[in-house]
Each structure stands twice: as C-alpha cells, then as structure tokens.
C-alpha cells in the first residue's frame, strides 16, 4: 500500500436545504490517479472545491498527509500550496503575461527567486510545447494553450496532489486532445491526481481507479476496466448508456 | 427689448439683479418670445459683427494685458482641482473597499455618503460648507473649502467607479489565486486590484474630467478662478468677447490634455494590461 | 443649543419662497430635459448612422460639450451672445438653451450607445426569419433600445437637475438666490440662519434627485 496523500472521511456538504455531498469517503495514494465521473450536478466539482477549501464543509474531514485541511486563515493558505487546482475556465490572470502568471505564486508565496522559478517555468512550458508563448498575454492564446499554461502554473508550486475540474469542458473539440495528452504525461510521471471529467475514453486511459458519484453519494468505485465494462450498479449502467446512445444516433445521421 | 442697444450685465450677487430678475417671467412664457424674435435678433447680430469687424472686433491689447490674470486663475483651478481629485480617489478607494468587503456599520455609512454626494450639486455642497458650517464653528478658507467640496463630490463618484470595477472581476479569479496559495492581501494586490483598476479606468478618466469641469463653480465661494476672472472683467470693462475668448482657451488648455491623455492611457491599458 | 436658523424657514412665507425657487430650477430642468430627449433621439440616430460626415459632425459636437464646463457654456450664451447679437436674453432662457444643447449631446450619445449595443446577429436572425426592415426596427430593435435607454435617460434628469443649480451664477432667482435673500433679511434676528437654510436646500436637492436615481437604478437592474 503506497503512502496516503489525501484521505476523505464521511464528508458532508450542503447548500442550505440542498444536500450536495453525503458521507463521502475515499483516499488517494501516492502517485495514484483517480477519476471522478457522474451526471451533471452530482457534486463532483463541489467535492474538488471542498478539498481546496473554496467551499466550507458541514461534516466529516479532509486529511492531507494525515493532517486536516483547515477551514480558513493562514493555515489554509499554507495547505493550499500543497493542493494544486486547475479550473474549467483556465482562470489565468488576464493582466499578466504567461510567464508572470506562472511566476506570481512561487515568488510571492514561496519566496523563491525569479531566476530559479523562471528556469523551471520555461522548461515546463517547452515540455507542453509553449516555450514561444512565454511573453504572450492570455487573450492571445487559444483555449487549449491557456489550459496548458494553467497546468504549468499549478505544477510550478510543486503540489502534493493535483485537482482537475472538468478542464476540457470549455474547449473546442480539437483542443481537448492537447490538454489531455499533457495530463496523461503527468500520470506517467507518477503525479498524484484527482480528475473530474466527462471524457470517458480519457478517463479509462488515465485512471488507476474510477469513482462514480450520483445523488451526492459515492455509488460505485473500482478499476476502470471493471467500471466501464462490467458496472455493478444500475445507475452506473444508465449513466454509461447515455454516452453510447449518443454515438449511435450520430452514426444514423451520417448514414442518412 | 430687442431693440435695446444698451448692455445690461447683472452681477450675480448685486441688488439690481435681484430686483430685475424678480420681475422676470417664468421660462414657459419665454418660449414663444424666442421663436418670434430669434430670427430678427440673429440678423441684427450678424450686421453688428460685420460692423464691428471693421473697427477691430477683438481687442488684442486687452487680451495681452489680462493674460497673466487668467494664468494665475488657471493655476488656482488646476491646483485645487488636482488636490480635490487626489482626495476623492483616496475617499473613493476606501469607500469601495468598505463596500466590497462588507465591513459592518461602515458599509451603511459609506452607502449613505455615496448617495448624498452623488445626488446633490457641488454648488449646494460648497454653499453649505463655506457659508453654513462656519455657523457651527467649522471655519475654512475658500481654497480648502473648494478642495473639500470637490473631494466630497468626487469621493462618491470615484467610489462607484471603483466598486463596479471590483465587482466586474470574475470571482473565479480570486478562487484561482487562493488555490495557488495566495493569501487575502496578496490576492487583493496582485490579482483583484490591477484588474479592477484597468476595468474602472474609463470611468475614472470620465470622473477626473467631470471634477475638473465642476471646479468652474468655485467662483461662488469667491475663489479667484477662471470664471471669477472672466465675470470680473466683463463687469468692469464690458470686454465680453475677449474675456470669454480667454476663458474658453484656458479651459481648453486645462481639459484637452487630460482628455487626450485619458484616451491614450485607456487604449494602452486595454491592449497591454499591467505588469506586476 | 445655539440657534441654527431652522425657525427662519418657518417664519412667514419663507419656506414657500424656497420651494418656489426650487420650482423655478425644476421648470428649467424639465423643459431642458424634454427638449434634450426629443433632439437627442434625432442626434443619436445621426451618431449611429454609418455616414462619415454625420459621424464627424456629431462627434465634434459631443466632444465640445463634453470638454467645456456647462458654466462656461452658460457664460458664452448669457454674456457672449448678448454682446455679439445685441439681444437681451434672460437668464432662464440662456439656461434652457445651454442645458438643452448639453443634454442633447448627452442624450444623443446614450441613444447611440443603446443602438450600437444591439448585436448584429439580432438583425441577422430577424432578417433570416423574413421580417422586413421596418418590422425589424418595430419588433426587435426598438423594444431593446428603449429598455436600455430609459434608465439612462432618467439618470440624465438627475444630472440636469443638479446642473440647473448653476443658473444662480447668471442671476436667475432660484433656490440658492432665495436662500441668500432670506438669510440676508434675517441677518439681525438669526445670525446663524445660513447653516439651517443651506442644509435644508441641500436636503431639498437630495430629495428631488435621490428618488429619480433609485428609480433609474431599479429599472436598470430589472431590465438588464
């Protein structure tokens, strides 16, 4: 059993009357890639936001390397450096160029020297194929390029775990690939990741373990092969059917 | 009335003006009058201009003589105007922050202040500060009163400009900064403020021009500004055209550069953004 | 508690006179607003018109009005035109001319903004549905423009009211002038009247403008 990076025990979250997450428990080991899938509004994104302290929780606990994630204040800020998050809409800072976007947090938060971070940032940018864009501003980049920069920005903080919140949902189809390839590369490097996605093919390829969330609860959990080929629960079968059904209907259109 | 060739220049604070204008009709009754007479008067006016051109319509000697007076007045306007603008930026920024971070009590107070300053004319504010407040023992000299009035008015406008700029920054930007481990202050200074400033910049420029224009009422509290000088010269020498010509030229000298600089900066900020 | 001059206003017809002064100011602003809105719609359409000459002319007009303080415009019309044309304009009339000149430019810019803010695909989708140009304006453009315009036009009213206070400087007897007279007349009996009277004037203006601002804000939110 590898070392446990993140552990979630009996997590509970509600917005007023509405229960968004109920009794969620799972753990993520070192170097493990977990993909969370589920229908829209099942609480996947909220789960990631809770882990990063962007949303308060109403019960249970979230442990990062055995210590609970604080609710607020300086301690939370410290822990957040160890939890990297990539957002659906990239959220690059529009007033800073690519390099400054990446340098901001390592320099201001971790007090590293500019040269040190810059060297690392440029190396990572060239790894994702964007070394020529270091001086560009976010508005000059395509969605896929922005998302790759956002991933580099998060990586430069050297987090213990990376959270991906539907990072390809806002992208044009032809740009999805370039972003997912980067994440696959990270998986091969042995980065610990928690990924929320609607790309089932990608989920199957990248995941060590799949968690299926429905109606605020964990409905099913298992290896990708088991989950996608022989789902145990009726709900999971229903959910997976929605994807295969779409393909069939597209085929028919092509024929006619 | 139209044929009345003599000039009558009532002084605003003079008694003859009161007597004369107590008799004056309401605006509604003037409207038919203008339609009937404007054509005739215009024709007469053009004839007069032609006639006076021959005799030297513009008195350049006069203009040269009183140029220094206008220069002095313009400096006063610029000095008080800029101090007032600086103060209002300060007040506006504080109010916007209080509103944004929802500081209890202070938030209601600033909301009240913003409504009061935005819904009353500067002239009335100045009258209250300059003539009213001394009765409570709060005495100010004219320049600081002008500055205080401008700051009171401008603070409300600037607060609104900054507040809407801050509100226009996407909330997810802050979350993204927090998730990178930036704390509240770092997020404010490196992420929120630069974006809010560039968003509210056009409104800020508009406010600066608005405030500088508003300084034209300072003569009401007997500050020797451009309007005061012009009115004085008109009253003393009846050199109306020359006095007004200088007035327009000096206001253009003050306001055109500000307006042009604002437009240029706006473009720069929009296309290039700010660096850290 | 020192005498702050509020009771001066209760004496005789003082309060009524003050309100009468405010009435004069309101009259000037309302007439100017009416003219401005009417002419402003025409100017605004000219501004939005894709004709370079009309654009340049209206642009110049707007810039002149934007950069010159209304006070200066008032002086130009009240003193300047009297000198140049030899007529005798009353302060009220000069005020109406200047404020309409100013308001028309501002209103025109608002109309232009509202017209420009309707995205091209709105026209395109209406044409694609087979609507005629007239129908497009009647059913698509006009309702949207009016919704955007009304809150802004209402705001223009408050700006007009506030600007009208300037007519004091060209000798129109409005609320401030009346206050000065009242304070002067009661100089002996209540020397501190300035505080109370000017405070009341301040609040009167606020009472006139604030509800209109609130209405504009409310409509803006509702129709966004």
XYZ file of C-alpha atoms in Angstrom:
756
model
C 0.000 0.000 0.000
C 1.601 3.326 -1.069
C 1.585 6.276 1.269
C -1.764 8.016 1.600
C -1.684 11.588 0.221
C -5.297 12.568 0.604
C -7.975 10.994 2.724
C -11.600 11.996 2.888
C -13.775 10.663 5.666
C -17.565 10.968 5.866
C -17.552 14.313 4.068
C -20.842 16.177 4.163
C -21.726 19.340 2.292
C -24.985 21.158 1.768
C -26.111 24.485 0.350
C -28.912 25.376 2.729
C -31.551 22.655 2.374
C -29.899 21.057 -0.622
C -27.506 18.209 0.151
C -24.668 18.228 -2.338
C -22.340 15.637 -0.805
C -23.279 12.960 1.717
C -20.930 10.626 3.548
C -18.116 10.698 1.001
C -15.097 8.594 1.988
C -12.110 7.609 -0.116
C -8.366 8.025 -0.148
C -5.741 8.763 -2.745
C -2.354 7.054 -2.535
C 0.988 8.469 -3.651
C 1.184 8.514 -7.435
C -2.383 7.363 -7.843
C -4.710 8.819 -10.478
C -8.379 8.833 -9.544
C -11.077 9.892 -11.978
C -14.436 11.021 -10.665
C -17.360 10.696 -13.060
C -21.064 11.223 -12.687
C -24.025 13.068 -14.128
C -24.168 16.883 -14.075
C -24.993 18.315 -10.682
C -23.923 15.220 -8.767
C -21.411 17.235 -6.741
C -18.143 16.321 -8.473
C -16.928 19.895 -8.816
C -18.112 20.787 -5.321
C -16.046 17.895 -3.973
C -12.876 19.333 -5.531
C -13.736 22.816 -4.278
C -14.199 21.443 -0.744
C -10.815 19.732 -0.850
C -9.213 23.055 -1.780
C -11.118 24.937 0.925
C -13.054 27.077 -1.566
C -16.258 25.733 -0.041
C -16.878 25.139 3.633
C -17.947 21.649 4.727
C -20.711 20.657 7.098
C -19.313 17.392 8.372
C -16.541 14.824 8.142
C -12.904 15.624 7.491
C -10.381 16.072 4.745
C -6.832 14.992 5.557
C -3.766 15.915 3.552
C -0.893 13.622 4.537
C -2.672 12.890 7.778
C -3.378 16.465 8.865
C -6.817 18.005 8.441
C -7.272 20.810 5.907
C -8.009 23.916 7.997
C -11.233 25.847 7.440
C -9.643 29.252 6.900
C -6.838 31.649 7.703
C -3.074 31.387 7.271
C -3.045 27.602 7.736
C -5.458 27.103 4.872
C -3.283 29.311 2.658
C -0.301 27.114 3.517
C -2.102 23.873 2.810
C -3.442 25.195 -0.484
C 0.082 25.469 -1.803
C 0.223 21.691 -1.486
C -3.065 21.224 -3.354
C -2.940 22.359 -6.962
C -6.169 23.043 -8.786
C -6.881 23.569 -12.461
C -10.209 25.187 -13.347
C -12.646 24.638 -16.172
C -12.276 28.226 -17.427
C -8.459 28.317 -17.010
C -8.597 31.461 -14.806
C -5.264 32.781 -15.978
C -4.756 36.331 -14.754
C -5.540 38.483 -17.814
C -3.323 41.385 -16.745
C -0.176 39.240 -16.556
C 1.656 37.519 -19.378
C 2.176 33.765 -19.422
C 5.489 33.823 -17.589
C 4.281 36.278 -14.933
C 1.183 34.160 -14.444
C 3.418 31.212 -13.629
C 5.925 33.177 -11.545
C 3.427 35.030 -9.352
C 2.640 32.378 -6.749
C 6.089 30.728 -6.429
C 7.702 34.150 -5.995
C 5.158 35.802 -3.733
C 4.027 32.784 -1.743
C 7.054 30.512 -1.631
C 9.549 33.416 -1.817
C 11.659 31.653 -4.420
C 13.992 33.714 -6.604
C 12.843 34.853 -10.008
C 15.721 33.126 -11.849
C 15.056 29.844 -10.126
C 11.343 29.730 -10.967
C 11.833 31.178 -14.413
C 14.213 28.398 -15.380
C 11.777 25.793 -14.189
C 8.791 27.533 -15.790
C 10.487 27.768 -19.183
C 11.463 24.104 -19.020
C 7.883 23.112 -18.247
C 6.477 25.412 -20.907
C 8.669 23.803 -23.510
C 7.512 20.411 -22.303
C 3.912 21.366 -23.079
C 5.007 22.965 -26.346
C 4.504 26.590 -25.365
C 8.046 27.927 -24.849
C 7.452 30.505 -27.610
C 4.404 31.897 -25.783
C 6.152 32.890 -22.543
C 5.754 36.608 -23.237
C 2.215 36.373 -24.646
C -0.842 37.570 -22.793
C -3.652 35.106 -22.056
C -6.019 36.778 -24.529
C -3.576 35.976 -27.344
C -3.762 32.223 -26.633
C -6.285 29.598 -27.674
C -8.317 27.795 -25.043
C -6.128 24.715 -25.182
C -2.967 26.793 -24.837
C -4.442 28.685 -21.883
C -5.332 25.459 -20.145
C -1.824 24.078 -20.656
C -0.393 27.269 -19.149
C -2.777 26.895 -16.207
C -1.481 23.368 -15.649
C 2.136 24.561 -15.734
C 1.242 27.372 -13.325
C -0.127 24.837 -10.873
C 2.805 22.424 -11.322
C 5.367 25.118 -10.528
C 4.055 25.209 -6.962
C 5.088 21.530 -6.621
C 1.815 20.432 -5.068
C 1.364 17.040 -3.412
C -1.836 16.487 -5.331
C -3.380 17.977 -8.455
C -7.118 18.568 -8.828
C -8.547 18.880 -12.340
C -12.064 20.298 -12.538
C -13.515 19.458 -15.962
C -10.517 21.051 -17.577
C -11.645 20.286 -21.135
C -15.320 21.209 -20.785
C -14.868 24.737 -22.136
C -12.602 23.711 -25.013
C -13.295 23.241 -28.691
C -13.123 19.539 -29.561
C -9.852 19.776 -31.482
C -8.123 21.320 -28.464
C -9.206 18.711 -25.968
C -6.513 16.317 -27.107
C -3.539 18.626 -26.489
C -4.632 19.190 -22.909
C -5.429 15.566 -22.156
C -2.056 14.489 -23.567
C -0.362 16.744 -21.041
C -2.345 15.162 -18.200
C -1.546 11.664 -19.470
C 2.128 12.631 -19.438
C 1.803 13.759 -15.833
C 0.209 10.436 -14.939
C 3.182 8.625 -16.433
C 5.479 10.789 -14.315
C 3.709 9.421 -11.262
C 1.914 12.618 -10.182
C -0.932 12.167 -7.726
C -4.113 13.411 -9.345
C -7.839 13.703 -8.807
C -9.636 14.318 -12.078
C -13.246 15.261 -12.740
C -14.103 14.770 -16.392
C -16.770 13.930 -18.929
C -14.266 12.396 -21.361
C -14.904 8.693 -20.780
C -12.230 7.426 -23.186
C -9.682 9.572 -21.445
C -10.917 8.504 -18.008
C -10.443 4.911 -18.951
C -6.929 5.529 -20.211
C -5.622 7.670 -17.388
C -7.345 6.313 -14.273
C -5.963 3.877 -11.730
C -9.349 3.957 -10.079
C -12.758 5.368 -11.044
C -15.236 6.797 -8.571
C -18.807 7.145 -9.740
C -20.738 9.837 -7.923
C -24.509 10.067 -8.092
C -27.072 11.842 -5.940
C -24.431 13.258 -3.620
C -23.014 9.829 -2.775
C -20.303 7.520 -3.993
C -22.257 4.959 -5.963
C -19.515 2.796 -7.301
C -15.749 2.544 -7.104
C -13.317 0.336 -8.980
C -10.696 -0.113 -11.657
C -11.525 1.478 -14.997
C -11.809 -1.907 -16.689
C -14.361 -3.102 -14.159
C -16.323 0.154 -14.098
C -16.592 0.714 -17.831
C -17.030 -2.947 -18.915
C -18.960 -4.503 -16.055
C -20.562 -1.782 -13.947
C -22.085 -3.246 -10.823
C -24.936 -0.817 -10.201
C -27.944 0.019 -12.322
C -27.190 3.751 -12.003
C -23.715 3.376 -13.423
C -25.074 1.347 -16.355
C -27.680 4.074 -17.019
C -25.001 6.729 -16.854
C -22.629 4.952 -19.226
C -25.509 4.257 -21.612
C -26.016 7.970 -22.184
C -22.587 8.089 -23.801
C -23.032 5.060 -26.053
C -26.512 6.206 -27.079
C -25.119 9.491 -28.358
C -22.683 7.652 -30.574
C -25.365 5.502 -32.130
C -27.560 8.430 -33.028
C -24.635 10.207 -34.634
C -23.979 7.171 -36.830
C -27.537 7.140 -38.049
C -27.316 10.768 -39.064
C -24.222 10.040 -41.096
C -25.969 7.231 -42.973
C -28.965 9.351 -43.888
C -36.499 94.675 -25.807
C -34.767 93.515 -28.911
C -34.067 96.998 -29.960
C -32.482 97.778 -26.644
C -28.950 98.609 -27.653
C -27.574 99.165 -24.191
C -25.943 96.282 -22.385
C -27.136 95.089 -19.089
C -24.874 92.814 -17.129
C -26.397 91.971 -13.809
C -23.965 90.967 -11.137
C -24.956 87.740 -9.572
C -24.763 88.982 -6.046
C -25.753 92.535 -6.793
C -29.050 94.017 -5.704
C -30.057 95.293 -9.118
C -30.005 91.714 -10.329
C -32.468 90.700 -7.657
C -34.865 93.462 -8.495
C -34.520 92.905 -12.210
C -34.951 89.169 -12.072
C -37.700 89.067 -9.536
C -39.735 90.629 -12.313
C -38.528 88.203 -14.932
C -41.094 85.859 -16.359
C -41.130 82.146 -15.958
C -39.359 80.085 -18.554
C -42.512 78.834 -20.189
C -43.584 82.321 -21.121
C -40.233 82.986 -22.732
C -40.563 80.194 -25.254
C -42.967 81.909 -27.707
C -40.892 85.015 -27.338
C -37.741 83.358 -28.559
C -39.447 81.889 -31.614
C -40.729 85.279 -32.619
C -37.561 87.242 -32.085
C -34.599 84.991 -32.559
C -34.511 85.410 -36.321
C -34.661 89.166 -36.138
C -32.008 89.327 -33.469
C -29.692 86.998 -35.332
C -29.901 89.136 -38.395
C -29.139 92.220 -36.345
C -26.295 90.416 -34.637
C -24.623 89.457 -37.856
C -24.841 93.026 -39.060
C -23.285 94.190 -35.821
C -20.415 91.728 -36.049
C -19.722 92.911 -39.601
C -19.799 96.495 -38.470
C -17.561 95.900 -35.503
C -15.044 93.850 -37.507
C -14.129 96.963 -39.385
C -13.487 98.741 -36.147
C -11.418 95.810 -34.813
C -13.805 93.342 -33.252
C -11.305 91.677 -30.952
C -9.202 93.858 -28.751
C -5.843 92.056 -28.710
C -4.292 94.628 -26.464
C -6.850 93.779 -23.838
C -6.165 90.083 -24.223
C -2.424 90.509 -23.791
C -2.940 92.747 -20.801
C -5.115 90.336 -18.890
C -3.417 87.104 -19.922
C -1.376 86.901 -16.680
C -4.555 87.278 -14.650
C -6.026 84.264 -16.410
C -2.814 82.329 -15.972
C -2.954 82.865 -12.252
C -6.592 81.865 -12.141
C -5.917 78.763 -14.223
C -3.169 77.685 -11.839
C -5.565 78.040 -8.946
C -8.137 75.900 -10.752
C -5.543 73.250 -11.606
C -4.066 73.168 -8.117
C -7.349 72.879 -6.275
C -8.742 70.584 -8.954
C -5.855 68.129 -8.762
C -5.795 68.125 -4.958
C -9.546 67.553 -4.954
C -9.221 64.711 -7.459
C -6.443 63.092 -5.443
C -8.510 63.303 -2.269
C -11.575 61.922 -3.993
C -9.578 58.967 -5.328
C -8.482 58.237 -1.773
C -12.008 58.549 -0.386
C -13.450 56.589 -3.308
C -10.995 53.739 -2.897
C -11.693 53.447 0.819
C -15.446 53.511 0.300
C -15.218 50.918 -2.474
C -13.182 48.605 -0.235
C -15.576 49.051 2.664
C -18.438 48.194 0.309
C -16.643 45.230 -1.235
C -15.525 43.614 1.999
C -18.887 44.396 3.613
C -17.443 45.996 6.740
C -20.406 46.256 9.108
C -21.671 49.727 10.072
C -19.041 51.489 7.942
C -20.723 49.939 4.939
C -24.060 51.600 5.694
C -22.309 54.883 6.433
C -20.431 54.908 3.138
C -23.581 53.920 1.257
C -25.321 56.955 2.765
C -22.393 59.175 1.896
C -22.246 57.947 -1.706
C -25.944 58.631 -2.224
C -25.707 62.078 -0.645
C -22.688 63.182 -2.646
C -23.984 61.834 -5.945
C -27.458 63.282 -5.617
C -26.647 66.903 -4.744
C -24.950 69.582 -6.843
C -21.443 70.729 -5.993
C -22.635 74.333 -5.789
C -25.010 73.476 -2.948
C -22.356 71.401 -1.203
C -19.949 74.337 -1.400
C -22.528 76.791 -0.076
C -23.206 74.516 2.853
C -19.523 74.008 3.646
C -18.499 77.629 3.071
C -21.445 79.577 4.464
C -23.291 77.034 6.608
C -20.640 75.140 8.530
C -18.878 78.245 9.981
C -22.052 78.831 12.000
C -21.214 75.583 13.796
C -17.700 76.856 14.362
C -16.155 74.892 11.463
C -14.386 77.625 9.540
C -12.479 77.016 6.335
C -10.775 79.350 3.903
C -12.014 79.356 0.321
C -9.309 77.141 -1.257
C -9.598 74.357 1.294
C -13.361 74.656 1.120
C -13.197 74.197 -2.648
C -10.966 71.199 -2.191
C -13.202 69.718 0.484
C -16.289 70.212 -1.683
C -14.642 68.630 -4.701
C -13.421 65.724 -2.585
C -16.884 65.248 -1.091
C -18.492 65.180 -4.518
C -15.733 63.215 -6.240
C -15.421 60.630 -3.457
C -18.927 59.374 -4.194
C -18.347 59.183 -7.937
C -14.960 57.517 -7.577
C -16.357 55.032 -5.072
C -18.978 53.974 -7.596
C -16.389 53.665 -10.362
C -14.045 51.536 -8.250
C -16.840 49.452 -6.765
C -18.192 48.465 -10.153
C -14.621 47.777 -11.303
C -14.050 45.436 -8.367
C -17.391 43.754 -8.919
C -16.618 43.190 -12.576
C -13.624 40.983 -11.731
C -14.699 37.365 -12.001
C -14.994 35.622 -8.632
C -13.223 32.602 -10.077
C -10.109 34.761 -10.487
C -9.927 35.114 -6.727
C -10.529 31.405 -6.230
C -7.780 30.636 -8.670
C -5.416 32.893 -6.721
C -6.450 31.328 -3.407
C -5.927 27.845 -4.813
C -2.360 28.824 -5.713
C -1.818 29.630 -2.045
C -2.010 33.424 -2.212
C -3.477 34.940 0.934
C -6.196 37.617 1.082
C -3.851 40.572 0.782
C -1.715 39.057 -1.940
C -4.852 38.174 -3.875
C -6.097 41.716 -3.453
C -2.879 43.405 -4.566
C -1.712 41.084 -7.332
C -4.989 39.830 -8.781
C -8.031 41.906 -7.805
C -6.652 45.449 -7.752
C -4.812 45.511 -11.107
C -7.827 44.098 -12.903
C -10.299 46.358 -11.101
C -8.152 49.388 -11.919
C -7.986 48.623 -15.616
C -11.718 47.892 -15.752
C -12.686 51.090 -13.957
C -10.138 53.253 -15.750
C -12.528 54.707 -18.367
C -14.965 55.662 -15.606
C -12.061 57.106 -13.628
C -10.975 59.327 -16.547
C -14.554 60.465 -17.088
C -14.745 61.356 -13.393
C -11.497 63.330 -13.461
C -12.737 65.409 -16.390
C -16.112 65.811 -14.718
C -14.489 67.013 -11.489
C -12.156 69.441 -13.253
C -15.170 70.853 -15.076
C -17.049 71.156 -11.806
C -14.330 73.469 -10.473
C -15.996 76.162 -12.589
C -18.435 76.847 -9.745
C -15.676 77.813 -7.332
C -16.272 81.493 -8.049
C -19.447 81.158 -5.978
C -17.316 80.952 -2.843
C -15.248 83.913 -4.103
C -12.262 81.892 -5.255
C -10.429 83.857 -7.932
C -10.705 81.133 -10.539
C -11.218 81.424 -14.296
C -14.956 82.034 -14.119
C -14.466 84.673 -11.444
C -11.835 86.447 -13.525
C -13.967 86.373 -16.649
C -17.029 87.667 -14.863
C -14.994 90.366 -13.185
C -13.552 91.613 -16.448
C -16.934 91.537 -18.161
C -18.406 93.530 -15.325
C -15.547 96.032 -15.155
C -14.694 96.699 -18.780
C -17.524 95.183 -20.848
C -14.836 93.413 -22.916
C -17.139 90.437 -23.151
C -15.786 88.759 -26.264
C -12.175 88.986 -25.163
C -12.891 87.803 -21.634
C -14.922 84.842 -22.842
C -12.352 84.009 -25.506
C -9.643 83.774 -22.859
C -11.965 81.756 -20.631
C -12.597 79.152 -23.331
C -8.935 78.988 -24.314
C -7.810 78.402 -20.743
C -10.400 75.724 -20.051
C -9.325 74.002 -23.265
C -5.702 74.230 -22.138
C -6.598 72.521 -18.882
C -9.076 69.939 -20.084
C -7.888 68.914 -23.554
C -4.573 67.413 -22.373
C -6.375 65.485 -19.626
C -8.928 64.173 -22.074
C -6.286 63.199 -24.653
C -4.035 61.573 -22.070
C -7.032 59.674 -20.734
C -7.934 58.333 -24.168
C -4.352 57.267 -24.862
C -3.930 55.587 -21.472
C -7.269 53.834 -21.846
C -6.101 52.291 -25.078
C -2.782 51.274 -23.579
C -4.337 49.680 -20.562
C -6.922 47.855 -22.630
C -4.405 46.374 -25.053
C -1.328 45.849 -22.960
C -2.557 45.252 -19.436
C -0.465 45.929 -16.370
C 2.710 44.178 -15.333
C 3.395 43.208 -11.745
C -28.327 74.581 21.818
C -27.422 77.542 19.641
C -29.948 78.852 17.182
C -29.160 77.205 13.839
C -31.642 79.069 11.725
C -34.235 76.408 11.039
C -37.015 78.547 12.522
C -36.286 81.274 9.979
C -37.768 78.984 7.383
C -40.959 78.628 9.408
C -41.408 82.373 9.517
C -43.932 83.867 7.121
C -43.739 82.583 3.587
C -40.060 81.725 3.690
C -40.449 78.002 3.126
C -42.908 78.603 0.324
C -40.480 81.012 -1.308
C -37.695 78.473 -1.032
C -39.856 75.820 -2.653
C -40.822 78.337 -5.304
C -37.130 78.834 -6.053
C -36.718 75.097 -6.334
C -39.740 75.110 -8.640
C -38.012 77.550 -10.995
C -34.960 75.298 -11.119
C -37.166 72.258 -11.755
C -39.022 74.064 -14.507
C -35.783 74.912 -16.269
C -34.514 71.358 -15.953
C -37.768 69.742 -17.076
C -38.052 71.912 -20.178
C -34.398 71.246 -20.977
C -34.875 67.515 -20.430
C -37.882 67.437 -22.731
C -36.023 69.276 -25.487
C -32.891 67.183 -24.923
C -34.718 63.888 -25.160
C -36.523 64.912 -28.323
C -33.464 66.338 -30.087
C -31.170 63.745 -28.529
C -33.023 60.892 -30.206
C -32.505 62.549 -33.572
C -28.852 63.331 -32.877
C -28.323 59.813 -31.526
C -29.641 58.270 -34.729
C -27.326 60.561 -36.691
C -24.458 59.425 -34.468
C -25.199 55.752 -35.049
C -25.676 56.308 -38.774
C -22.738 54.902 -40.718
C -22.179 58.119 -42.622
C -18.698 59.582 -42.052
C -19.859 63.192 -42.303
C -22.712 62.859 -39.822
C -20.399 60.880 -37.554
C -17.673 63.519 -37.658
C -20.059 66.415 -37.093
C -21.896 64.780 -34.190
C -18.599 63.591 -32.730
C -17.241 67.157 -32.744
C -20.441 68.400 -31.163
C -20.250 65.785 -28.412
C -16.575 66.473 -27.705
C -17.146 70.220 -27.440
C -19.981 69.712 -24.997
C -18.027 67.109 -23.040
C -14.948 69.229 -22.618
C -16.461 72.638 -21.869
C -17.850 73.149 -18.387
C -21.561 73.929 -18.525
C -20.728 77.073 -16.601
C -18.568 78.293 -19.483
C -21.311 77.493 -21.990
C -23.736 79.438 -19.834
C -21.429 82.451 -19.851
C -20.923 82.179 -23.586
C -24.637 82.261 -24.230
C -25.650 84.674 -21.494
C -22.853 87.229 -21.839
C -21.311 86.342 -25.179
C -24.338 86.078 -27.372
C -25.791 89.212 -25.829
C -22.681 91.085 -26.835
C -22.397 89.526 -30.274
C -26.016 89.684 -31.306
C -27.195 92.547 -29.204
C -30.259 90.814 -27.932
C -31.225 90.603 -24.337
C -31.506 87.004 -23.243
C -32.950 86.331 -19.831
C -31.022 84.038 -17.538
C -33.761 81.422 -17.713
C -33.753 81.340 -21.474
C -29.961 81.138 -21.667
C -30.110 78.295 -19.185
C -32.683 76.392 -21.236
C -30.622 76.904 -24.400
C -27.376 75.771 -22.778
C -28.807 72.817 -20.892
C -30.671 71.641 -23.973
C -27.501 71.980 -26.031
C -25.632 69.950 -23.440
C -28.436 67.477 -22.758
C -28.994 66.813 -26.457
C -25.379 65.761 -26.864
C -25.515 63.520 -23.784
C -28.844 62.017 -24.771
C -27.599 61.526 -28.319
C -24.628 59.595 -27.003
C -26.922 57.432 -24.866
C -29.140 56.707 -27.872
C -26.101 55.860 -29.970
C -24.804 53.578 -27.225
C -28.146 51.809 -26.957
C -28.391 51.364 -30.729
C -24.798 50.144 -31.011
C -25.249 47.712 -28.152
C -27.719 45.622 -30.131
C -25.584 42.864 -31.606
C -25.528 42.326 -35.367
C -26.882 38.800 -35.078
C -30.116 40.215 -33.704
C -30.695 41.978 -37.033
C -29.455 38.965 -38.956
C -31.683 36.468 -37.199
C -34.674 38.780 -37.686
C -33.940 39.109 -41.388
C -33.427 35.381 -41.572
C -36.960 34.957 -40.222
C -38.177 37.043 -43.142
C -39.028 40.260 -41.283
C -38.869 43.470 -43.272
C -36.529 46.285 -42.216
C -39.434 48.213 -40.740
C -40.596 45.176 -38.814
C -37.066 44.532 -37.566
C -36.949 48.019 -36.069
C -40.513 47.888 -34.774
C -40.352 44.484 -33.072
C -36.672 43.763 -32.424
C -34.522 46.889 -32.241
C -36.884 49.438 -30.737
C -38.053 47.424 -27.695
C -34.485 46.504 -26.772
C -33.170 50.024 -27.325
C -35.920 51.592 -25.258
C -35.256 49.221 -22.385
C -31.615 50.110 -22.319
C -32.322 53.778 -22.798
C -34.995 54.550 -20.227
C -32.872 54.072 -17.077
C -30.056 56.130 -18.601
C -32.437 58.869 -19.718
C -33.869 59.000 -16.202
C -30.350 59.407 -14.874
C -29.907 62.315 -17.244
C -32.811 64.014 -15.463
C -30.981 63.967 -12.129
C -27.843 65.290 -13.797
C -29.919 68.042 -15.374
C -31.461 68.994 -12.027
C -28.055 69.144 -10.389
C -26.629 71.203 -13.230
C -29.524 73.625 -13.032
C -28.168 74.906 -9.730
C -25.604 76.772 -11.850
C -28.195 79.296 -13.057
C -27.580 81.153 -9.807
C -24.379 82.391 -11.403
C -26.200 84.142 -14.236
C -28.653 85.830 -11.912
C -31.703 83.582 -12.109
C -33.668 83.660 -8.910
C -33.729 80.016 -7.933
C -33.480 78.252 -4.643
C -29.979 79.417 -3.673
C -30.751 83.034 -4.542
C -33.922 82.872 -2.439
C -31.877 81.409 0.421
C -29.420 84.255 0.186
C -32.287 86.723 0.338
C -33.855 85.003 3.329
C -30.555 84.840 5.191
C -29.820 88.476 4.374
C -33.271 89.617 5.506
C -32.928 87.834 8.851
C -29.326 88.716 9.480
C -30.150 90.512 12.740
C -32.749 88.206 14.234
C -30.969 84.917 13.461
C -27.329 85.347 12.522
C -26.800 81.614 12.137
C -29.557 81.141 9.594
C -27.016 80.200 6.890
C -26.491 76.784 8.420
C -30.115 75.787 8.648
C -31.185 77.270 5.341
C -28.348 75.788 3.304
C -28.780 72.428 4.998
C -32.444 72.473 4.018
C -31.534 73.411 0.442
C -29.015 70.581 0.367
C -31.660 68.139 1.554
C -34.235 69.557 -0.871
C -31.960 68.814 -3.814
C -31.271 65.382 -2.401
C -34.988 64.756 -2.005
C -35.510 65.758 -5.633
C -32.704 63.688 -7.137
C -32.485 60.598 -4.973
C -35.859 59.034 -5.807
C -35.140 59.527 -9.502
C -31.730 57.874 -9.109
C -33.325 54.984 -7.249
C -35.899 54.550 -9.997
C -33.174 54.544 -12.655
C -31.145 52.000 -10.686
C -34.190 49.808 -10.169
C -35.151 49.849 -13.848
C -31.577 49.170 -14.896
C -31.449 46.082 -12.714
C -34.873 44.868 -13.770
C -34.359 45.283 -17.472
C -30.801 44.084 -17.733
